[in-house]
Amino acid sequence: MTKLKGNKKIGLALGGGVVLGAAHIGVLKALDELKIKVSYLAGTSIGSLIAALFAFGKSWEEIKEIARELKWLDISRVSLSKYGLLSNDTIGNIINDSIGSVSFNDAQIPLAVIATDIVSGEKVVISEGSIAEAVMASTCIPGIFNPVEINDTMLVDGGIVENVPTTTVEEMGAEYVIGVDLNSKLDNKKPENIIEILLKAFDYALHSATKLQTKEAHFIITPDLGSYNAIDLDQIPDLIDKGYEDAMDQLREIV
């Protein structure tokens, strides 16, 4: 663990975790209270949504209000295509309604969004073009959501290649990298439906890879979210509080 000293440019990497992503809002609150300024942002999956809102000037309080008003049908709708069970088109609507139809060039904080080319399996770092399209691509969990096509490339959830994009934010120019891993402590609850089964399988596949991918980061925040599940939106207020409490406890080690 490296102490945060001087005026280093800090990069924040927000990882995936579906509804668990509400904990990111609590992390942003902790960073604000500790006066830790973020100079670069990278996000994967739900982390890309929170990162995008923050990069365009939304405070943690404003993002909290956006999250608290969400309903499951706001972020997914049934779309039984050959590629997925659900469509996440309305993720784009959330972006457009909250910050407008914006592009990466308009961001107040430099931002990158991670997706996966499902044809080649390669990591795709999106840093130009439509924010809404990039976030929609990054949140496309394979088998659940329909892929998004950008520049003739079929894109799905970036968690497959970099669930906590610490390497990406470092490559952007960050001198001190802080990552947020929402899946460090997985729950052992029995899945109750097909969506939970698919999400659990996805999380287990990412768990070991994330540890390897983040080992070079200066600091990883690991909220203990083992008692929460990834799809219940009623948990959002508690997840925000838990993210804040654990982030404050852990960040005090470096400030």
mmCIF file with all atom_site columns, N, CA and C in Angstrom, residues 183-252:
data_model
loop_
_atom_site.group_PDB
_atom_site.id
_atom_site.type_symbol
_atom_site.label_atom_id
_atom_site.label_alt_id
_atom_site.label_comp_id
_atom_site.label_asym_id
_atom_site.label_entity_id
_atom_site.label_seq_id
_atom_site.pdbx_PDB_ins_code
_atom_site.Cartn_x
_atom_site.Cartn_y
_atom_site.Cartn_z
_atom_site.occupancy
_atom_site.B_iso_or_equiv
_atom_site.pdbx_formal_charge
_atom_site.auth_seq_id
_atom_site.auth_comp_id
_atom_site.auth_asym_id
_atom_site.auth_atom_id
_atom_site.pdbx_PDB_model_num
ATOM 1   N N  . ASN A 1 183 ? -16.812 -6.631  -6.158  1.00 0.00 ? 183 ASN A N  1
ATOM 2   C CA . ASN A 1 183 ? -17.022 -8.081  -6.107  1.00 0.00 ? 183 ASN A CA 1
ATOM 3   C C  . ASN A 1 183 ? -15.952 -8.816  -5.311  1.00 0.00 ? 183 ASN A C  1
ATOM 4   N N  . SER A 1 184 ? -15.259 -8.097  -4.441  1.00 0.00 ? 184 SER A N  1
ATOM 5   C CA . SER A 1 184 ? -14.179 -8.738  -3.690  1.00 0.00 ? 184 SER A CA 1
ATOM 6   C C  . SER A 1 184 ? -14.705 -9.725  -2.664  1.00 0.00 ? 184 SER A C  1
ATOM 7   N N  . LYS A 1 185 ? -15.951 -9.523  -2.226  1.00 0.00 ? 185 LYS A N  1
ATOM 8   C CA . LYS A 1 185 ? -16.565 -10.408 -1.226  1.00 0.00 ? 185 LYS A CA 1
ATOM 9   C C  . LYS A 1 185 ? -17.926 -10.842 -1.749  1.00 0.00 ? 185 LYS A C  1
ATOM 10  N N  . LEU A 1 186 ? -17.957 -11.975 -2.418  1.00 0.00 ? 186 LEU A N  1
ATOM 11  C CA . LEU A 1 186 ? -19.174 -12.456 -3.053  1.00 0.00 ? 186 LEU A CA 1
ATOM 12  C C  . LEU A 1 186 ? -20.099 -13.116 -2.045  1.00 0.00 ? 186 LEU A C  1
ATOM 13  N N  . ASP A 1 187 ? -21.427 -12.963 -2.263  1.00 0.00 ? 187 ASP A N  1
ATOM 14  C CA . ASP A 1 187 ? -22.383 -13.592 -1.351  1.00 0.00 ? 187 ASP A CA 1
ATOM 15  C C  . ASP A 1 187 ? -22.549 -15.067 -1.708  1.00 0.00 ? 187 ASP A C  1
ATOM 16  N N  . ASN A 1 188 ? -23.045 -15.837 -0.741  1.00 0.00 ? 188 ASN A N  1
ATOM 17  C CA . ASN A 1 188 ? -23.261 -17.271 -0.943  1.00 0.00 ? 188 ASN A CA 1
ATOM 18  C C  . ASN A 1 188 ? -24.742 -17.628 -0.947  1.00 0.00 ? 188 ASN A C  1
ATOM 19  N N  . LYS A 1 189 ? -25.565 -16.652 -1.318  1.00 0.00 ? 189 LYS A N  1
ATOM 20  C CA . LYS A 1 189 ? -27.002 -16.892 -1.329  1.00 0.00 ? 189 LYS A CA 1
ATOM 21  C C  . LYS A 1 189 ? -27.409 -17.684 -2.568  1.00 0.00 ? 189 LYS A C  1
ATOM 22  N N  . LYS A 1 190 ? -28.443 -18.499 -2.396  1.00 0.00 ? 190 LYS A N  1
ATOM 23  C CA . LYS A 1 190 ? -28.965 -19.289 -3.501  1.00 0.00 ? 190 LYS A CA 1
ATOM 24  C C  . LYS A 1 190 ? -29.667 -18.380 -4.502  1.00 0.00 ? 190 LYS A C  1
ATOM 25  N N  . PRO A 1 191 ? -29.333 -18.482 -5.793  1.00 0.00 ? 191 PRO A N  1
ATOM 26  C CA . PRO A 1 191 ? -30.012 -17.657 -6.803  1.00 0.00 ? 191 PRO A CA 1
ATOM 27  C C  . PRO A 1 191 ? -31.506 -17.972 -6.843  1.00 0.00 ? 191 PRO A C  1
ATOM 28  N N  . GLU A 1 192 ? -32.306 -16.939 -7.104  1.00 0.00 ? 192 GLU A N  1
ATOM 29  C CA . GLU A 1 192 ? -33.753 -17.104 -7.108  1.00 0.00 ? 192 GLU A CA 1
ATOM 30  C C  . GLU A 1 192 ? -34.364 -17.078 -8.500  1.00 0.00 ? 192 GLU A C  1
ATOM 31  N N  . ASN A 1 193 ? -33.569 -16.744 -9.520  1.00 0.00 ? 193 ASN A N  1
ATOM 32  C CA . ASN A 1 193 ? -34.103 -16.701 -10.878 1.00 0.00 ? 193 ASN A CA 1
ATOM 33  C C  . ASN A 1 193 ? -32.954 -16.788 -11.874 1.00 0.00 ? 193 ASN A C  1
ATOM 34  N N  . ILE A 1 194 ? -33.315 -16.857 -13.162 1.00 0.00 ? 194 ILE A N  1
ATOM 35  C CA . ILE A 1 194 ? -32.300 -17.046 -14.196 1.00 0.00 ? 194 ILE A CA 1
ATOM 36  C C  . ILE A 1 194 ? -31.324 -15.874 -14.261 1.00 0.00 ? 194 ILE A C  1
ATOM 37  N N  . ILE A 1 195 ? -31.814 -14.663 -13.998 1.00 0.00 ? 195 ILE A N  1
ATOM 38  C CA . ILE A 1 195 ? -30.930 -13.494 -14.054 1.00 0.00 ? 195 ILE A CA 1
ATOM 39  C C  . ILE A 1 195 ? -29.862 -13.601 -12.967 1.00 0.00 ? 195 ILE A C  1
ATOM 40  N N  . GLU A 1 196 ? -30.271 -13.988 -11.753 1.00 0.00 ? 196 GLU A N  1
ATOM 41  C CA . GLU A 1 196 ? -29.305 -14.117 -10.658 1.00 0.00 ? 196 GLU A CA 1
ATOM 42  C C  . GLU A 1 196 ? -28.294 -15.230 -10.940 1.00 0.00 ? 196 GLU A C  1
ATOM 43  N N  . ILE A 1 197 ? -28.738 -16.321 -11.562 1.00 0.00 ? 197 ILE A N  1
ATOM 44  C CA . ILE A 1 197 ? -27.817 -17.408 -11.917 1.00 0.00 ? 197 ILE A CA 1
ATOM 45  C C  . ILE A 1 197 ? -26.768 -16.907 -12.907 1.00 0.00 ? 197 ILE A C  1
ATOM 46  N N  . LEU A 1 198 ? -27.208 -16.210 -13.944 1.00 0.00 ? 198 LEU A N  1
ATOM 47  C CA . LEU A 1 198 ? -26.272 -15.695 -14.942 1.00 0.00 ? 198 LEU A CA 1
ATOM 48  C C  . LEU A 1 198 ? -25.305 -14.680 -14.335 1.00 0.00 ? 198 LEU A C  1
ATOM 49  N N  . LEU A 1 199 ? -25.821 -13.820 -13.463 1.00 0.00 ? 199 LEU A N  1
ATOM 50  C CA . LEU A 1 199 ? -24.962 -12.814 -12.838 1.00 0.00 ? 199 LEU A CA 1
ATOM 51  C C  . LEU A 1 199 ? -23.944 -13.454 -11.907 1.00 0.00 ? 199 LEU A C  1
ATOM 52  N N  . LYS A 1 200 ? -24.357 -14.474 -11.161 1.00 0.00 ? 200 LYS A N  1
ATOM 53  C CA . LYS A 1 200 ? -23.415 -15.152 -10.262 1.00 0.00 ? 200 LYS A CA 1
ATOM 54  C C  . LYS A 1 200 ? -22.305 -15.829 -11.053 1.00 0.00 ? 200 LYS A C  1
ATOM 55  N N  . ALA A 1 201 ? -22.680 -16.494 -12.121 1.00 0.00 ? 201 ALA A N  1
ATOM 56  C CA . ALA A 1 201 ? -21.673 -17.150 -12.958 1.00 0.00 ? 201 ALA A CA 1
ATOM 57  C C  . ALA A 1 201 ? -20.689 -16.130 -13.508 1.00 0.00 ? 201 ALA A C  1
ATOM 58  N N  . PHE A 1 202 ? -21.201 -14.989 -13.928 1.00 0.00 ? 202 PHE A N  1
ATOM 59  C CA . PHE A 1 202 ? -20.367 -13.914 -14.467 1.00 0.00 ? 202 PHE A CA 1
ATOM 60  C C  . PHE A 1 202 ? -19.420 -13.380 -13.393 1.00 0.00 ? 202 PHE A C  1
ATOM 61  N N  . ASP A 1 203 ? -19.948 -13.157 -12.188 1.00 0.00 ? 203 ASP A N  1
ATOM 62  C CA . ASP A 1 203 ? -19.133 -12.625 -11.092 1.00 0.00 ? 203 ASP A CA 1
ATOM 63  C C  . ASP A 1 203 ? -18.007 -13.580 -10.709 1.00 0.00 ? 203 ASP A C  1
ATOM 64  N N  . TYR A 1 204 ? -18.314 -14.871 -10.618 1.00 0.00 ? 204 TYR A N  1
ATOM 65  C CA . TYR A 1 204 ? -17.283 -15.836 -10.251 1.00 0.00 ? 204 TYR A CA 1
ATOM 66  C C  . TYR A 1 204 ? -16.177 -15.891 -11.304 1.00 0.00 ? 204 TYR A C  1
ATOM 67  N N  . ALA A 1 205 ? -16.578 -15.753 -12.564 1.00 0.00 ? 205 ALA A N  1
ATOM 68  C CA . ALA A 1 205 ? -15.584 -15.769 -13.637 1.00 0.00 ? 205 ALA A CA 1
ATOM 69  C C  . ALA A 1 205 ? -14.643 -14.568 -13.550 1.00 0.00 ? 205 ALA A C  1
ATOM 70  N N  . LEU A 1 206 ? -15.169 -13.444 -13.070 1.00 0.00 ? 206 LEU A N  1
ATOM 71  C CA . LEU A 1 206 ? -14.370 -12.219 -13.005 1.00 0.00 ? 206 LEU A CA 1
ATOM 72  C C  . LEU A 1 206 ? -13.510 -12.117 -11.752 1.00 0.00 ? 206 LEU A C  1
ATOM 73  N N  . HIS A 1 207 ? -13.907 -12.835 -10.710 1.00 0.00 ? 207 HIS A N  1
ATOM 74  C CA . HIS A 1 207 ? -13.325 -12.628 -9.386  1.00 0.00 ? 207 HIS A CA 1
ATOM 75  C C  . HIS A 1 207 ? -11.803 -12.786 -9.367  1.00 0.00 ? 207 HIS A C  1
ATOM 76  N N  . SER A 1 208 ? -11.311 -13.914 -9.854  1.00 0.00 ? 208 SER A N  1
ATOM 77  C CA . SER A 1 208 ? -9.868  -14.168 -9.826  1.00 0.00 ? 208 SER A CA 1
ATOM 78  C C  . SER A 1 208 ? -9.105  -13.244 -10.762 1.00 0.00 ? 208 SER A C  1
ATOM 79  N N  . ALA A 1 209 ? -9.683  -13.006 -11.931 1.00 0.00 ? 209 ALA A N  1
ATOM 80  C CA . ALA A 1 209 ? -9.020  -12.139 -12.909 1.00 0.00 ? 209 ALA A CA 1
ATOM 81  C C  . ALA A 1 209 ? -8.849  -10.727 -12.370 1.00 0.00 ? 209 ALA A C  1
ATOM 82  N N  . THR A 1 210 ? -9.836  -10.247 -11.637 1.00 0.00 ? 210 THR A N  1
ATOM 83  C CA . THR A 1 210 ? -9.781  -8.883  -11.107 1.00 0.00 ? 210 THR A CA 1
ATOM 84  C C  . THR A 1 210 ? -8.607  -8.724  -10.148 1.00 0.00 ? 210 THR A C  1
ATOM 85  N N  . LYS A 1 211 ? -8.368  -9.734  -9.313  1.00 0.00 ? 211 LYS A N  1
ATOM 86  C CA . LYS A 1 211 ? -7.240  -9.662  -8.376  1.00 0.00 ? 211 LYS A CA 1
ATOM 87  C C  . LYS A 1 211 ? -5.917  -9.491  -9.110  1.00 0.00 ? 211 LYS A C  1
ATOM 88  N N  . LEU A 1 212 ? -5.751  -10.210 -10.205 1.00 0.00 ? 212 LEU A N  1
ATOM 89  C CA . LEU A 1 212 ? -4.519  -10.106 -10.981 1.00 0.00 ? 212 LEU A CA 1
ATOM 90  C C  . LEU A 1 212 ? -4.418  -8.758  -11.681 1.00 0.00 ? 212 LEU A C  1
ATOM 91  N N  . GLN A 1 213 ? -5.544  -8.284  -12.212 1.00 0.00 ? 213 GLN A N  1
ATOM 92  C CA . GLN A 1 213 ? -5.537  -7.046  -12.991 1.00 0.00 ? 213 GLN A CA 1
ATOM 93  C C  . GLN A 1 213 ? -5.291  -5.811  -12.132 1.00 0.00 ? 213 GLN A C  1
ATOM 94  N N  . THR A 1 214 ? -5.631  -5.883  -10.850 1.00 0.00 ? 214 THR A N  1
ATOM 95  C CA . THR A 1 214 ? -5.534  -4.700  -9.992  1.00 0.00 ? 214 THR A CA 1
ATOM 96  C C  . THR A 1 214 ? -4.307  -4.706  -9.080  1.00 0.00 ? 214 THR A C  1
ATOM 97  N N  . LYS A 1 215 ? -3.442  -5.682  -9.213  1.00 0.00 ? 215 LYS A N  1
ATOM 98  C CA . LYS A 1 215 ? -2.340  -5.806  -8.255  1.00 0.00 ? 215 LYS A CA 1
ATOM 99  C C  . LYS A 1 215 ? -1.335  -4.664  -8.348  1.00 0.00 ? 215 LYS A C  1
ATOM 100 N N  . GLU A 1 216 ? -1.287  -3.978  -9.493  1.00 0.00 ? 216 GLU A N  1
ATOM 101 C CA . GLU A 1 216 ? -0.350  -2.875  -9.653  1.00 0.00 ? 216 GLU A CA 1
ATOM 102 C C  . GLU A 1 216 ? -0.942  -1.528  -9.235  1.00 0.00 ? 216 GLU A C  1
ATOM 103 N N  . ALA A 1 217 ? -2.230  -1.505  -8.894  1.00 0.00 ? 217 ALA A N  1
ATOM 104 C CA . ALA A 1 217 ? -2.849  -0.254  -8.457  1.00 0.00 ? 217 ALA A CA 1
ATOM 105 C C  . ALA A 1 217 ? -2.268  0.173   -7.120  1.00 0.00 ? 217 ALA A C  1
ATOM 106 N N  . HIS A 1 218 ? -2.275  1.463   -6.863  1.00 0.00 ? 218 HIS A N  1
ATOM 107 C CA . HIS A 1 218 ? -1.747  1.962   -5.597  1.00 0.00 ? 218 HIS A CA 1
ATOM 108 C C  . HIS A 1 218 ? -2.664  1.618   -4.431  1.00 0.00 ? 218 HIS A C  1
ATOM 109 N N  . PHE A 1 219 ? -3.987  1.626   -4.693  1.00 0.00 ? 219 PHE A N  1
ATOM 110 C CA . PHE A 1 219 ? -4.924  1.331   -3.609  1.00 0.00 ? 219 PHE A CA 1
ATOM 111 C C  . PHE A 1 219 ? -6.244  0.835   -4.191  1.00 0.00 ? 219 PHE A C  1
ATOM 112 N N  . ILE A 1 220 ? -6.793  -0.224  -3.582  1.00 0.00 ? 220 ILE A N  1
ATOM 113 C CA . ILE A 1 220 ? -8.072  -0.773  -4.006  1.00 0.00 ? 220 ILE A CA 1
ATOM 114 C C  . ILE A 1 220 ? -9.055  -0.691  -2.847  1.00 0.00 ? 220 ILE A C  1
ATOM 115 N N  . ILE A 1 221 ? -10.159 -0.009  -3.081  1.00 0.00 ? 221 ILE A N  1
ATOM 116 C CA . ILE A 1 221 ? -11.249 0.040   -2.105  1.00 0.00 ? 221 ILE A CA 1
ATOM 117 C C  . ILE A 1 221 ? -12.125 -1.189  -2.323  1.00 0.00 ? 221 ILE A C  1
ATOM 118 N N  . THR A 1 222 ? -12.388 -1.923  -1.246  1.00 0.00 ? 222 THR A N  1
ATOM 119 C CA . THR A 1 222 ? -13.154 -3.168  -1.348  1.00 0.00 ? 222 THR A CA 1
ATOM 120 C C  . THR A 1 222 ? -14.323 -3.148  -0.365  1.00 0.00 ? 222 THR A C  1
ATOM 121 N N  . PRO A 1 223 ? -15.422 -2.513  -0.720  1.00 0.00 ? 223 PRO A N  1
ATOM 122 C CA . PRO A 1 223 ? -16.588 -2.531  0.163   1.00 0.00 ? 223 PRO A CA 1
ATOM 123 C C  . PRO A 1 223 ? -17.065 -3.955  0.402   1.00 0.00 ? 223 PRO A C  1
ATOM 124 N N  . ASP A 1 224 ? -17.473 -4.251  1.614   1.00 0.00 ? 224 ASP A N  1
ATOM 125 C CA . ASP A 1 224 ? -17.961 -5.587  1.953   1.00 0.00 ? 224 ASP A CA 1
ATOM 126 C C  . ASP A 1 224 ? -19.443 -5.667  1.598   1.00 0.00 ? 224 ASP A C  1
ATOM 127 N N  . LEU A 1 225 ? -19.735 -6.145  0.389   1.00 0.00 ? 225 LEU A N  1
ATOM 128 C CA . LEU A 1 225 ? -21.099 -6.184  -0.113  1.00 0.00 ? 225 LEU A CA 1
ATOM 129 C C  . LEU A 1 225 ? -21.645 -7.602  -0.180  1.00 0.00 ? 225 LEU A C  1
ATOM 130 N N  . GLY A 1 226 ? -21.039 -8.507  0.585   1.00 0.00 ? 226 GLY A N  1
ATOM 131 C CA . GLY A 1 226 ? -21.423 -9.915  0.542   1.00 0.00 ? 226 GLY A CA 1
ATOM 132 C C  . GLY A 1 226 ? -22.844 -10.202 0.970   1.00 0.00 ? 226 GLY A C  1
ATOM 133 N N  . SER A 1 227 ? -23.476 -9.299  1.702   1.00 0.00 ? 227 SER A N  1
ATOM 134 C CA . SER A 1 227 ? -24.845 -9.528  2.166   1.00 0.00 ? 227 SER A CA 1
ATOM 135 C C  . SER A 1 227 ? -25.892 -8.941  1.211   1.00 0.00 ? 227 SER A C  1
ATOM 136 N N  . TYR A 1 228 ? -25.445 -8.390  0.091   1.00 0.00 ? 228 TYR A N  1
ATOM 137 C CA . TYR A 1 228 ? -26.358 -7.793  -0.878  1.00 0.00 ? 228 TYR A CA 1
ATOM 138 C C  . TYR A 1 228 ? -26.375 -8.612  -2.166  1.00 0.00 ? 228 TYR A C  1
ATOM 139 N N  . ASN A 1 229 ? -27.465 -8.481  -2.950  1.00 0.00 ? 229 ASN A N  1
ATOM 140 C CA . ASN A 1 229 ? -27.481 -9.134  -4.260  1.00 0.00 ? 229 ASN A CA 1
ATOM 141 C C  . ASN A 1 229 ? -27.397 -8.077  -5.360  1.00 0.00 ? 229 ASN A C  1
ATOM 142 N N  . ALA A 1 230 ? -27.203 -8.543  -6.574  1.00 0.00 ? 230 ALA A N  1
ATOM 143 C CA . ALA A 1 230 ? -26.862 -7.638  -7.677  1.00 0.00 ? 230 ALA A CA 1
ATOM 144 C C  . ALA A 1 230 ? -28.049 -7.052  -8.418  1.00 0.00 ? 230 ALA A C  1
ATOM 145 N N  . ILE A 1 231 ? -29.300 -7.413  -8.031  1.00 0.00 ? 231 ILE A N  1
ATOM 146 C CA . ILE A 1 231 ? -30.431 -6.949  -8.847  1.00 0.00 ? 231 ILE A CA 1
ATOM 147 C C  . ILE A 1 231 ? -31.526 -6.234  -8.068  1.00 0.00 ? 231 ILE A C  1
ATOM 148 N N  . ASP A 1 232 ? -31.482 -6.231  -6.751  1.00 0.00 ? 232 ASP A N  1
ATOM 149 C CA . ASP A 1 232 ? -32.552 -5.634  -5.953  1.00 0.00 ? 232 ASP A CA 1
ATOM 150 C C  . ASP A 1 232 ? -32.318 -4.126  -5.798  1.00 0.00 ? 232 ASP A C  1
ATOM 151 N N  . LEU A 1 233 ? -33.107 -3.340  -6.494  1.00 0.00 ? 233 LEU A N  1
ATOM 152 C CA . LEU A 1 233 ? -32.937 -1.892  -6.460  1.00 0.00 ? 233 LEU A CA 1
ATOM 153 C C  . LEU A 1 233 ? -33.344 -1.271  -5.129  1.00 0.00 ? 233 LEU A C  1
ATOM 154 N N  . ASP A 1 234 ? -34.117 -1.999  -4.328  1.00 0.00 ? 234 ASP A N  1
ATOM 155 C CA . ASP A 1 234 ? -34.498 -1.491  -3.011  1.00 0.00 ? 234 ASP A CA 1
ATOM 156 C C  . ASP A 1 234 ? -33.289 -1.352  -2.079  1.00 0.00 ? 234 ASP A C  1
ATOM 157 N N  . GLN A 1 235 ? -32.184 -2.012  -2.435  1.00 0.00 ? 235 GLN A N  1
ATOM 158 C CA . GLN A 1 235 ? -30.979 -1.957  -1.598  1.00 0.00 ? 235 GLN A CA 1
ATOM 159 C C  . GLN A 1 235 ? -30.157 -0.688  -1.808  1.00 0.00 ? 235 GLN A C  1
ATOM 160 N N  . ILE A 1 236 ? -30.511 0.099   -2.812  1.00 0.00 ? 236 ILE A N  1
ATOM 161 C CA . ILE A 1 236 ? -29.645 1.209   -3.210  1.00 0.00 ? 236 ILE A CA 1
ATOM 162 C C  . ILE A 1 236 ? -29.272 2.141   -2.057  1.00 0.00 ? 236 ILE A C  1
ATOM 163 N N  . PRO A 1 237 ? -30.202 2.609   -1.230  1.00 0.00 ? 237 PRO A N  1
ATOM 164 C CA . PRO A 1 237 ? -29.796 3.494   -0.131  1.00 0.00 ? 237 PRO A CA 1
ATOM 165 C C  . PRO A 1 237 ? -28.785 2.837   0.814   1.00 0.00 ? 237 PRO A C  1
ATOM 166 N N  . ASP A 1 238 ? -29.006 1.553   1.126   1.00 0.00 ? 238 ASP A N  1
ATOM 167 C CA . ASP A 1 238 ? -28.084 0.846   2.019   1.00 0.00 ? 238 ASP A CA 1
ATOM 168 C C  . ASP A 1 238 ? -26.722 0.638   1.363   1.00 0.00 ? 238 ASP A C  1
ATOM 169 N N  . LEU A 1 239 ? -26.719 0.384   0.067   1.00 0.00 ? 239 LEU A N  1
ATOM 170 C CA . LEU A 1 239 ? -25.457 0.195   -0.650  1.00 0.00 ? 239 LEU A CA 1
ATOM 171 C C  . LEU A 1 239 ? -24.644 1.487   -0.678  1.00 0.00 ? 239 LEU A C  1
ATOM 172 N N  . ILE A 1 240 ? -25.319 2.602   -0.853  1.00 0.00 ? 240 ILE A N  1
ATOM 173 C CA . ILE A 1 240 ? -24.623 3.898   -0.835  1.00 0.00 ? 240 ILE A CA 1
ATOM 174 C C  . ILE A 1 240 ? -23.978 4.118   0.529   1.00 0.00 ? 240 ILE A C  1
ATOM 175 N N  . ASP A 1 241 ? -24.737 3.851   1.583   1.00 0.00 ? 241 ASP A N  1
ATOM 176 C CA . ASP A 1 241 ? -24.208 4.025   2.946   1.00 0.00 ? 241 ASP A CA 1
ATOM 177 C C  . ASP A 1 241 ? -23.033 3.093   3.212   1.00 0.00 ? 241 ASP A C  1
ATOM 178 N N  . LYS A 1 242 ? -23.161 1.840   2.756   1.00 0.00 ? 242 LYS A N  1
ATOM 179 C CA . LYS A 1 242 ? -22.091 0.865   2.982   1.00 0.00 ? 242 LYS A CA 1
ATOM 180 C C  . LYS A 1 242 ? -20.835 1.244   2.201   1.00 0.00 ? 242 LYS A C  1
ATOM 181 N N  . GLY A 1 243 ? -21.014 1.684   0.973   1.00 0.00 ? 243 GLY A N  1
ATOM 182 C CA . GLY A 1 243 ? -19.866 2.125   0.184   1.00 0.00 ? 243 GLY A CA 1
ATOM 183 C C  . GLY A 1 243 ? -19.138 3.277   0.850   1.00 0.00 ? 243 GLY A C  1
ATOM 184 N N  . TYR A 1 244 ? -19.908 4.209   1.403   1.00 0.00 ? 244 TYR A N  1
ATOM 185 C CA . TYR A 1 244 ? -19.322 5.356   2.101   1.00 0.00 ? 244 TYR A CA 1
ATOM 186 C C  . TYR A 1 244 ? -18.556 4.924   3.349   1.00 0.00 ? 244 TYR A C  1
ATOM 187 N N  . GLU A 1 245 ? -19.197 4.110   4.178   1.00 0.00 ? 245 GLU A N  1
ATOM 188 C CA . GLU A 1 245 ? -18.575 3.697   5.441   1.00 0.00 ? 245 GLU A CA 1
ATOM 189 C C  . GLU A 1 245 ? -17.280 2.934   5.206   1.00 0.00 ? 245 GLU A C  1
ATOM 190 N N  . ASP A 1 246 ? -17.317 1.968   4.293   1.00 0.00 ? 246 ASP A N  1
ATOM 191 C CA . ASP A 1 246 ? -16.120 1.156   4.049   1.00 0.00 ? 246 ASP A CA 1
ATOM 192 C C  . ASP A 1 246 ? -15.029 1.971   3.356   1.00 0.00 ? 246 ASP A C  1
ATOM 193 N N  . ALA A 1 247 ? -15.422 2.853   2.444   1.00 0.00 ? 247 ALA A N  1
ATOM 194 C CA . ALA A 1 247 ? -14.432 3.691   1.771   1.00 0.00 ? 247 ALA A CA 1
ATOM 195 C C  . ALA A 1 247 ? -13.745 4.629   2.754   1.00 0.00 ? 247 ALA A C  1
ATOM 196 N N  . MET A 1 248 ? -14.510 5.222   3.658   1.00 0.00 ? 248 MET A N  1
ATOM 197 C CA . MET A 1 248 ? -13.913 6.115   4.655   1.00 0.00 ? 248 MET A CA 1
ATOM 198 C C  . MET A 1 248 ? -12.922 5.366   5.528   1.00 0.00 ? 248 MET A C  1
ATOM 199 N N  . ASP A 1 249 ? -13.325 4.185   5.973   1.00 0.00 ? 249 ASP A N  1
ATOM 200 C CA . ASP A 1 249 ? -12.425 3.382   6.827   1.00 0.00 ? 249 ASP A CA 1
ATOM 201 C C  . ASP A 1 249 ? -11.128 3.047   6.096   1.00 0.00 ? 249 ASP A C  1
ATOM 202 N N  . GLN A 1 250 ? -11.252 2.660   4.831   1.00 0.00 ? 250 GLN A N  1
ATOM 203 C CA . GLN A 1 250 ? -10.085 2.205   4.083   1.00 0.00 ? 250 GLN A CA 1
ATOM 204 C C  . GLN A 1 250 ? -9.223  3.371   3.591   1.00 0.00 ? 250 GLN A C  1
ATOM 205 N N  . LEU A 1 251 ? -9.846  4.445   3.158   1.00 0.00 ? 251 LEU A N  1
ATOM 206 C CA . LEU A 1 251 ? -9.084  5.578   2.642   1.00 0.00 ? 251 LEU A CA 1
ATOM 207 C C  . LEU A 1 251 ? -8.271  6.276   3.723   1.00 0.00 ? 251 LEU A C  1
ATOM 208 N N  . ARG A 1 252 ? -8.710  6.166   4.952   1.00 0.00 ? 252 ARG A N  1
ATOM 209 C CA . ARG A 1 252 ? -7.946  6.775   6.050   1.00 0.00 ? 252 ARG A CA 1
ATOM 210 C C  . ARG A 1 252 ? -6.551  6.159   6.178   1.00 0.00 ? 252 ARG A C  1
#
